[in-house]
Amino acid sequence: MDVTPTASHVSSRTTTVTAIAGDGIGPEVMQAVQRILAAASAKIAWEDAEAGAAVFRRGIASGCPQETLDSIARTGLALKGPLETPVGFGEKSANVTLRKFFELYGNIRPVRELPGIRTPFSGRGIDLVIVRENVEDLYTGIEHMQSAGAAQCLKLITEPGCERIIRLAFALTQAEGRKKLACATKANIMKMTEGMMKRVFERVAPEYPDIAASHIIIDNCAHQLVIAPEQFDVIVTTNMNGDIISDLAAGLVGGLGVAPSSNIGDNAAMFEAVHGSAPQIAGKDLANPTALLLSAVMLLRHIGDFAAAEKVEQAVLVTLEEGRNLTGDIAAKGQGVGTTAFTDQIIANLGRDSSEASRQYQPLKMPVWPDVVWHHPSAHREMMGLDVFIETEQRPDALAQSLQAAAEGTEFSLTMIENRGAQVWPARTGKPFLVDIFRCRFMLDVPSEGKPSDIASLMGRISAHHHWMHVEKLQRFDGADGYTRAQGEN
Ligand code: NAP
């Protein structure tokens, strides 16, 4: 596997970064961060760009004008304030659009106990990073109504999608001098999708013998994050799992207001606070810029300006440690100051060192992927049958009778009908709760090795009597079933 250090172009010259101030408190915290970075002599030139609510209001449904996309494509780097997702005009999230457009597949969220921010977990030494796959899984946004009362969302997980996030997680573990990487999945239940992440992790892990690799089931991971968060170093996980546990983890160290993040891809990286636009406090000089500032520190490390990153981070830590001139959300009761005064305090502390030891960061070596359509060939592929998804009010026995008649004389036989994952025909013990969508499994009498089977004939007969929504081929790849059994199916 080739790797590219992200910091190859570092600090002697100025780096241009797209700045998207965003909505609500966005412009205030962006201005604060830009002032602090300038005071720290970070060599960054800002290219201002727009996204979010104002853009939606101009009728651009994506919330991202072409000029903004062009700017990020040009600079390859963005620092972004929060974007509102307004209800009533423009329906897609501009944040998700940016992540998808630039294939920012790695969402990295460091979670570290900060001095001076008291939480029930203070003193535990929490210092971990969550690496969340950012573009696949339930977030592909492929949803379909199966009937007027049944919705379905496709959970799409791919092998290359798993491999690149896992390799990124290993690379990050090395770059930060960390020792442990845990892969958190729900592979015990979703054996193919979540199981893919676990299998790829176990295949890739031996290539990194210096890192202790382990697997943990995601619900136990959530439990362990609350019981003993200090045990974790780096956690890599799928998109939906990561979305939830990264917010949970941010809550352990003081909440969204101080939580930074990055979204990294092969050609671009976007850095943003985890919090939203906090409209209630917008324009009042109340917002805490720490989360965006720590995101900017991640940006500085990403471009290899470790000295500026360290200087800014230490100034934040000194400021929090001393507890003077903090914004209201983190100050002692009644002692909060505004965004501007807090920013001034951090600037005044530039060049001072906190009592917190600094991590020895190395440039992150991004895995390099060839630009191809990824294909995993299989030596031997067989078609075993079909799952036909049918909408009906018929009870399972009547439905089975009708479908058996439809399959008569074809190469298929009806073997099972299930409702929301549980077999209901042949009948099993217990009284099922039935809704109007059934998965009806037809197995081929003889598995087919490529020659087209009698699918059109079977589907034509089913269509004559039933409303079907979709059909899935049941395949075996190199002798392994590419489909799961229904709950209760033998
Ligand atoms: P939010 O904007 O994060 O705000 C929730 C509350 O957290 C605020 O009311 C405020 O509490 C506090 N807070 C958040 N950031 C703060 C900061 N920097 N300084 C001080 N206090 C801060 O969450 P939301 O109200 O659910 O979402 C508002 C909008 O933001 C929505 O349109 C949502 O879609 C969007 N959003 C965007 C992003 C993003 O762009 N990545 C992420 C999340 C949400 P108090 O009211 O107690 O002061």
mmCIF file of C-alpha atoms and ligand atoms in Angstrom, residues 25 80 82-85 95 272 274-281 287-288 329, ligand 1:
data_model
loop_
_atom_site.group_PDB
_atom_site.id
_atom_site.type_symbol
_atom_site.label_atom_id
_atom_site.label_comp_id
_atom_site.label_asym_id
_atom_site.label_seq_id
_atom_site.Cartn_x
_atom_site.Cartn_y
_atom_site.Cartn_z
ATOM 1 C CA ILE A 25 -22.598 31.846 15.548
ATOM 2 C CA LYS A 80 -16.094 25.570 8.002
ATOM 3 C CA PRO A 82 -21.764 25.462 11.289
ATOM 4 C CA LEU A 83 -24.460 25.356 8.619
ATOM 5 C CA GLU A 84 -28.168 25.390 9.351
ATOM 6 C CA THR A 85 -30.343 22.823 7.669
ATOM 7 C CA ASN A 95 -22.761 19.599 5.287
ATOM 8 C CA GLU A 272 -15.263 22.001 11.501
ATOM 9 C CA VAL A 274 -18.985 19.473 15.989
ATOM 10 C CA HIS A 275 -21.602 21.936 17.268
ATOM 11 C CA GLY A 276 -24.272 23.625 15.160
ATOM 12 C CA SER A 277 -25.187 27.263 14.514
ATOM 13 C CA ALA A 278 -26.662 27.846 18.031
ATOM 14 C CA PRO A 279 -29.145 30.460 16.726
ATOM 15 C CA GLN A 280 -30.238 31.447 20.258
ATOM 16 C CA ILE A 281 -26.858 33.019 21.001
ATOM 17 C CA ALA A 287 -20.233 31.915 21.433
ATOM 18 C CA ASN A 288 -17.250 29.834 22.484
ATOM 19 C CA ASP A 329 -20.629 28.183 28.720
HETATM 20 P P1 NAP B 1 -26.251 23.599 18.327
HETATM 21 O O1 NAP B 1 -26.264 24.651 17.295
HETATM 22 O O2 NAP B 1 -24.988 22.847 18.522
HETATM 23 O O3 NAP B 1 -26.673 24.314 19.678
HETATM 24 C C1 NAP B 1 -27.150 23.665 20.832
HETATM 25 C C2 NAP B 1 -26.786 24.479 22.058
HETATM 26 O O4 NAP B 1 -25.428 24.195 22.392
HETATM 27 C C3 NAP B 1 -26.833 25.987 21.874
HETATM 28 O O5 NAP B 1 -28.105 26.474 22.023
HETATM 29 C C4 NAP B 1 -25.871 26.440 22.945
HETATM 30 O O6 NAP B 1 -26.464 26.255 24.220
HETATM 31 C C5 NAP B 1 -24.788 25.375 22.890
HETATM 32 N N1 NAP B 1 -23.680 25.693 21.989
HETATM 33 C C6 NAP B 1 -23.364 25.126 20.800
HETATM 34 N N2 NAP B 1 -22.251 25.641 20.307
HETATM 35 C C7 NAP B 1 -21.824 26.562 21.194
HETATM 36 C C8 NAP B 1 -20.697 27.436 21.242
HETATM 37 N N3 NAP B 1 -19.759 27.446 20.271
HETATM 38 N N4 NAP B 1 -20.585 28.265 22.296
HETATM 39 C C9 NAP B 1 -21.475 28.251 23.286
HETATM 40 N N5 NAP B 1 -22.550 27.441 23.301
HETATM 41 C C10 NAP B 1 -22.725 26.612 22.277
HETATM 42 O O7 NAP B 1 -27.412 22.520 18.024
HETATM 43 P P2 NAP B 1 -28.877 22.715 17.445
HETATM 44 O O8 NAP B 1 -29.540 23.868 18.148
HETATM 45 O O9 NAP B 1 -29.482 21.374 17.527
HETATM 46 O O10 NAP B 1 -28.693 23.067 15.921
HETATM 47 C C11 NAP B 1 -28.827 24.384 15.387
HETATM 48 C C12 NAP B 1 -28.593 24.334 13.889
HETATM 49 O O11 NAP B 1 -27.260 23.901 13.623
HETATM 50 C C13 NAP B 1 -29.522 23.385 13.124
HETATM 51 O O12 NAP B 1 -29.949 24.013 11.928
HETATM 52 C C14 NAP B 1 -28.631 22.205 12.780
HETATM 53 O O13 NAP B 1 -29.038 21.580 11.581
HETATM 54 C C15 NAP B 1 -27.293 22.880 12.620
HETATM 55 N N6 NAP B 1 -26.136 21.997 12.853
HETATM 56 C C16 NAP B 1 -25.077 22.131 12.013
HETATM 57 C C17 NAP B 1 -23.945 21.367 12.218
HETATM 58 C C18 NAP B 1 -22.782 21.541 11.273
HETATM 59 O O14 NAP B 1 -22.767 22.473 10.499
HETATM 60 N N7 NAP B 1 -21.803 20.658 11.303
HETATM 61 C C19 NAP B 1 -23.874 20.470 13.285
HETATM 62 C C20 NAP B 1 -24.972 20.372 14.153
HETATM 63 C C21 NAP B 1 -26.100 21.150 13.932
HETATM 64 P P3 NAP B 1 -27.209 27.409 25.030
HETATM 65 O O15 NAP B 1 -28.475 27.656 24.271
HETATM 66 O O16 NAP B 1 -27.400 26.754 26.347
HETATM 67 O O17 NAP B 1 -26.313 28.598 25.050
#
